[in-house]
Amino acid sequence: GYAERLGYISKHPCLGLDNPKGKHPVTEFWTFEEFKKVMRTFDCSEYEDRHRYTTIWLYYMTGVRVSEGLALKWKDIDFDKKLLHIRRTISRIKNLDYSGESDDEPKTVLMIGPPKSVSSIRDIPIPDFLLKKMKRIAAEPDSYLLTGTNRKCMEPRNIQRKFQKLLQQCEIPSI
């Protein structure tokens, strides 16, 4: 598995398990009406709201995973070919250097690396209307799409908290 390839564990603990056939989780989706309800909460005259508005459009229209979207940089968007290149993902992992001796020492750290599987490395077409929205907020090629800076990506827990708060505000069930 992924942790085994990265050297975090010596042997994948699930290798001897059988795959339960025929059991697939039910994937929940927003209806288009729910999507529009969320989008109406943004004031696109403000930069941050315009940025969040475009981010939700990106997730909704492309189907990228949250961890993939957080790792996106502006250089991953080919505006000429209208493609979004998925090459990285963000994971929160155990800090192997954590000793517990200091309060300043984090128990976990963010890791930016390749997706877990080769099939997750892919190109996704970007619709023209979304491309137009993205051009309005585009930043330097090495900066992260969701923060606009090349120093720091957005924290996965923060985006999840903000998203859950937005869903509660709109009275839309969590997906």
mmCIF file of C-alpha atoms in Angstrom:
data_model
loop_
_atom_site.group_PDB
_atom_site.id
_atom_site.type_symbol
_atom_site.label_atom_id
_atom_site.label_comp_id
_atom_site.label_asym_id
_atom_site.label_seq_id
_atom_site.Cartn_x
_atom_site.Cartn_y
_atom_site.Cartn_z
ATOM 1 C CA GLY A 1 0.000 0.000 0.000
ATOM 2 C CA TYR A 2 0.796 3.679 -0.001
ATOM 3 C CA ALA A 3 2.287 3.820 3.524
ATOM 4 C CA GLU A 4 4.388 0.749 2.727
ATOM 5 C CA ARG A 5 5.804 2.355 -0.450
ATOM 6 C CA LEU A 6 6.686 5.502 1.501
ATOM 7 C CA GLY A 7 8.447 3.433 4.168
ATOM 8 C CA TYR A 8 6.075 4.270 7.042
ATOM 9 C CA ILE A 9 5.240 0.603 7.617
ATOM 10 C CA SER A 10 7.149 -2.553 6.689
ATOM 11 C CA LYS A 11 4.169 -4.689 5.654
ATOM 12 C CA HIS A 12 0.643 -3.769 4.602
ATOM 13 C CA PRO A 13 -1.622 -5.045 7.434
ATOM 14 C CA CYS A 14 -4.559 -5.888 5.131
ATOM 15 C CA LEU A 15 -2.764 -8.121 2.629
ATOM 16 C CA GLY A 16 -4.353 -11.303 3.976
ATOM 17 C CA LEU A 17 -7.923 -9.989 3.966
ATOM 18 C CA ASP A 18 -10.516 -10.935 1.386
ATOM 19 C CA ASN A 19 -12.202 -8.193 -0.617
ATOM 20 C CA PRO A 20 -15.925 -8.019 0.258
ATOM 21 C CA LYS A 21 -17.515 -8.407 -3.155
ATOM 22 C CA GLY A 22 -20.536 -6.422 -4.224
ATOM 23 C CA LYS A 23 -20.348 -3.875 -1.415
ATOM 24 C CA HIS A 24 -19.910 -0.332 -2.640
ATOM 25 C CA PRO A 25 -20.469 2.741 -0.505
ATOM 26 C CA VAL A 26 -23.325 5.004 -1.518
ATOM 27 C CA THR A 27 -21.909 8.261 -2.843
ATOM 28 C CA GLU A 28 -23.922 11.325 -1.946
ATOM 29 C CA PHE A 29 -24.170 14.275 -4.344
ATOM 30 C CA TRP A 30 -25.714 17.713 -4.207
ATOM 31 C CA THR A 31 -28.695 18.388 -6.382
ATOM 32 C CA PHE A 32 -28.226 21.298 -8.761
ATOM 33 C CA GLU A 33 -30.715 23.276 -6.635
ATOM 34 C CA GLU A 34 -28.561 22.698 -3.519
ATOM 35 C CA PHE A 35 -25.471 23.749 -5.467
ATOM 36 C CA LYS A 36 -27.164 26.983 -6.591
ATOM 37 C CA LYS A 37 -28.290 27.672 -3.015
ATOM 38 C CA VAL A 38 -24.657 27.463 -1.819
ATOM 39 C CA MET A 39 -23.390 29.610 -4.688
ATOM 40 C CA ARG A 40 -25.902 32.367 -3.913
ATOM 41 C CA THR A 41 -24.262 32.911 -0.497
ATOM 42 C CA PHE A 42 -21.147 34.494 -2.024
ATOM 43 C CA ASP A 43 -20.626 38.198 -2.669
ATOM 44 C CA CYS A 44 -18.392 38.029 -5.734
ATOM 45 C CA SER A 45 -17.520 41.706 -5.513
ATOM 46 C CA GLU A 46 -15.208 40.700 -2.633
ATOM 47 C CA TYR A 47 -11.975 38.900 -3.554
ATOM 48 C CA GLU A 48 -12.207 36.156 -0.894
ATOM 49 C CA ASP A 49 -15.804 35.311 -1.726
ATOM 50 C CA ARG A 50 -15.013 35.334 -5.458
ATOM 51 C CA HIS A 51 -12.110 32.960 -4.735
ATOM 52 C CA ARG A 52 -14.290 30.607 -2.646
ATOM 53 C CA TYR A 53 -17.038 30.776 -5.266
ATOM 54 C CA THR A 54 -14.588 29.706 -7.985
ATOM 55 C CA THR A 55 -13.144 26.994 -5.740
ATOM 56 C CA ILE A 56 -16.552 25.397 -5.175
ATOM 57 C CA TRP A 57 -17.278 25.613 -8.917
ATOM 58 C CA LEU A 58 -13.962 23.819 -9.521
ATOM 59 C CA TYR A 59 -14.772 21.003 -7.099
ATOM 60 C CA TYR A 60 -18.357 20.649 -8.318
ATOM 61 C CA MET A 61 -17.591 20.729 -12.050
ATOM 62 C CA THR A 62 -14.428 18.596 -12.087
ATOM 63 C CA GLY A 63 -15.023 16.087 -9.298
ATOM 64 C CA VAL A 64 -11.492 16.449 -7.909
ATOM 65 C CA ARG A 65 -10.953 15.105 -4.414
ATOM 66 C CA VAL A 66 -10.477 17.650 -1.629
ATOM 67 C CA SER A 67 -6.852 16.545 -1.113
ATOM 68 C CA GLU A 68 -6.161 16.940 -4.849
ATOM 69 C CA GLY A 69 -7.737 20.391 -5.003
ATOM 70 C CA LEU A 70 -5.705 21.583 -2.017
ATOM 71 C CA ALA A 71 -2.471 20.520 -3.742
ATOM 72 C CA LEU A 72 -3.289 22.263 -7.037
ATOM 73 C CA LYS A 73 -0.979 25.007 -8.201
ATOM 74 C CA TRP A 74 -1.748 27.495 -10.937
ATOM 75 C CA LYS A 75 0.823 25.771 -13.154
ATOM 76 C CA ASP A 76 -1.452 22.696 -13.077
ATOM 77 C CA ILE A 77 -3.979 24.571 -15.195
ATOM 78 C CA ASP A 78 -3.371 24.599 -18.919
ATOM 79 C CA PHE A 79 -5.509 27.540 -20.014
ATOM 80 C CA ASP A 80 -4.726 26.912 -23.718
ATOM 81 C CA LYS A 81 -5.675 23.222 -23.725
ATOM 82 C CA LYS A 82 -8.416 23.781 -21.109
ATOM 83 C CA LEU A 83 -7.063 21.046 -18.844
ATOM 84 C CA LEU A 84 -6.536 20.603 -15.122
ATOM 85 C CA HIS A 85 -3.512 18.391 -14.372
ATOM 86 C CA ILE A 86 -3.844 16.291 -11.203
ATOM 87 C CA ARG A 87 -0.292 15.425 -10.098
ATOM 88 C CA ARG A 88 -0.218 15.917 -6.307
ATOM 89 C CA THR A 89 -2.308 15.337 -3.220
ATOM 90 C CA ILE A 90 -2.126 16.527 0.371
ATOM 91 C CA SER A 91 -2.257 14.160 3.330
ATOM 92 C CA ARG A 92 -2.039 14.715 7.056
ATOM 93 C CA ILE A 93 0.323 12.095 8.448
ATOM 94 C CA LYS A 94 1.857 11.218 11.789
ATOM 95 C CA ASN A 95 4.971 13.246 12.554
ATOM 96 C CA LEU A 96 7.652 10.563 12.884
ATOM 97 C CA ASP A 97 9.894 13.065 14.710
ATOM 98 C CA TYR A 98 7.272 13.741 17.384
ATOM 99 C CA SER A 99 8.633 12.995 20.852
ATOM 100 C CA GLY A 100 5.999 14.695 23.024
ATOM 101 C CA GLU A 101 8.708 16.686 24.803
ATOM 102 C CA SER A 102 7.598 20.065 23.494
ATOM 103 C CA ASP A 103 4.228 21.745 23.031
ATOM 104 C CA ASP A 104 5.611 23.362 19.860
ATOM 105 C CA GLU A 105 6.117 19.963 18.276
ATOM 106 C CA PRO A 106 3.200 18.907 16.027
ATOM 107 C CA LYS A 107 1.822 15.376 16.298
ATOM 108 C CA THR A 108 0.968 15.413 12.605
ATOM 109 C CA VAL A 109 2.335 17.179 9.532
ATOM 110 C CA LEU A 110 1.058 17.919 6.053
ATOM 111 C CA MET A 111 2.666 15.933 3.278
ATOM 112 C CA ILE A 112 2.392 16.916 -0.358
ATOM 113 C CA GLY A 113 3.166 14.059 -2.679
ATOM 114 C CA PRO A 114 1.963 12.018 -5.605
ATOM 115 C CA PRO A 115 -1.529 10.515 -5.515
ATOM 116 C CA LYS A 116 -1.923 7.049 -4.007
ATOM 117 C CA SER A 117 -2.438 5.345 -7.348
ATOM 118 C CA VAL A 118 -1.151 5.860 -10.887
ATOM 119 C CA SER A 119 -4.729 6.100 -12.160
ATOM 120 C CA SER A 120 -5.258 9.170 -9.945
ATOM 121 C CA ILE A 121 -2.701 11.066 -12.033
ATOM 122 C CA ARG A 122 -4.925 12.470 -14.734
ATOM 123 C CA ASP A 123 -6.017 15.429 -16.825
ATOM 124 C CA ILE A 124 -9.523 16.799 -16.406
ATOM 125 C CA PRO A 125 -11.168 19.039 -19.023
ATOM 126 C CA ILE A 126 -12.203 22.448 -17.705
ATOM 127 C CA PRO A 127 -15.461 23.922 -19.043
ATOM 128 C CA ASP A 128 -15.071 27.322 -20.755
ATOM 129 C CA PHE A 129 -17.223 29.195 -18.218
ATOM 130 C CA LEU A 130 -15.130 27.829 -15.323
ATOM 131 C CA LEU A 131 -11.886 28.625 -17.131
ATOM 132 C CA LYS A 132 -13.092 32.214 -17.522
ATOM 133 C CA LYS A 133 -13.811 32.442 -13.763
ATOM 134 C CA MET A 134 -10.390 30.982 -12.946
ATOM 135 C CA LYS A 135 -8.563 33.460 -15.185
ATOM 136 C CA ARG A 136 -9.998 36.301 -13.089
ATOM 137 C CA ILE A 137 -8.256 35.065 -9.930
ATOM 138 C CA ALA A 138 -5.141 33.449 -11.464
ATOM 139 C CA ALA A 139 -1.871 34.005 -9.611
ATOM 140 C CA GLU A 140 1.795 33.058 -10.040
ATOM 141 C CA PRO A 141 2.371 29.563 -11.553
ATOM 142 C CA ASP A 142 4.005 28.142 -8.390
ATOM 143 C CA SER A 143 1.357 29.452 -6.013
ATOM 144 C CA TYR A 144 -1.338 27.184 -4.647
ATOM 145 C CA LEU A 145 -4.698 27.598 -6.285
ATOM 146 C CA LEU A 146 -6.643 27.909 -3.024
ATOM 147 C CA THR A 147 -4.292 30.239 -1.136
ATOM 148 C CA GLY A 148 -2.661 32.297 -3.889
ATOM 149 C CA THR A 149 0.726 31.876 -2.213
ATOM 150 C CA ASN A 150 3.643 29.566 -2.980
ATOM 151 C CA ARG A 151 4.604 29.299 0.678
ATOM 152 C CA LYS A 152 1.646 27.456 2.099
ATOM 153 C CA CYS A 153 -1.222 25.301 0.922
ATOM 154 C CA MET A 154 -4.614 25.431 2.578
ATOM 155 C CA GLU A 155 -5.027 23.255 5.653
ATOM 156 C CA PRO A 156 -7.443 20.359 4.899
ATOM 157 C CA ARG A 157 -9.175 20.665 8.277
ATOM 158 C CA ASN A 158 -9.807 24.385 7.725
ATOM 159 C CA ILE A 159 -11.484 23.925 4.364
ATOM 160 C CA GLN A 160 -13.628 21.116 5.784
ATOM 161 C CA ARG A 161 -14.698 23.279 8.750
ATOM 162 C CA LYS A 162 -15.536 26.236 6.498
ATOM 163 C CA PHE A 163 -17.440 23.985 4.149
ATOM 164 C CA GLN A 164 -19.481 22.390 6.950
ATOM 165 C CA LYS A 165 -20.317 25.844 8.329
ATOM 166 C CA LEU A 166 -21.473 26.944 4.873
ATOM 167 C CA LEU A 167 -23.676 23.855 4.515
ATOM 168 C CA GLN A 168 -25.273 24.514 7.904
ATOM 169 C CA GLN A 169 -25.880 28.138 6.937
ATOM 170 C CA CYS A 170 -27.628 26.956 3.730
ATOM 171 C CA GLU A 171 -29.477 24.147 5.561
ATOM 172 C CA ILE A 172 -28.030 21.570 3.201
ATOM 173 C CA PRO A 173 -27.077 18.089 4.487
ATOM 174 C CA SER A 174 -23.391 17.238 4.591
ATOM 175 C CA ILE A 175 -22.119 15.071 1.745
#
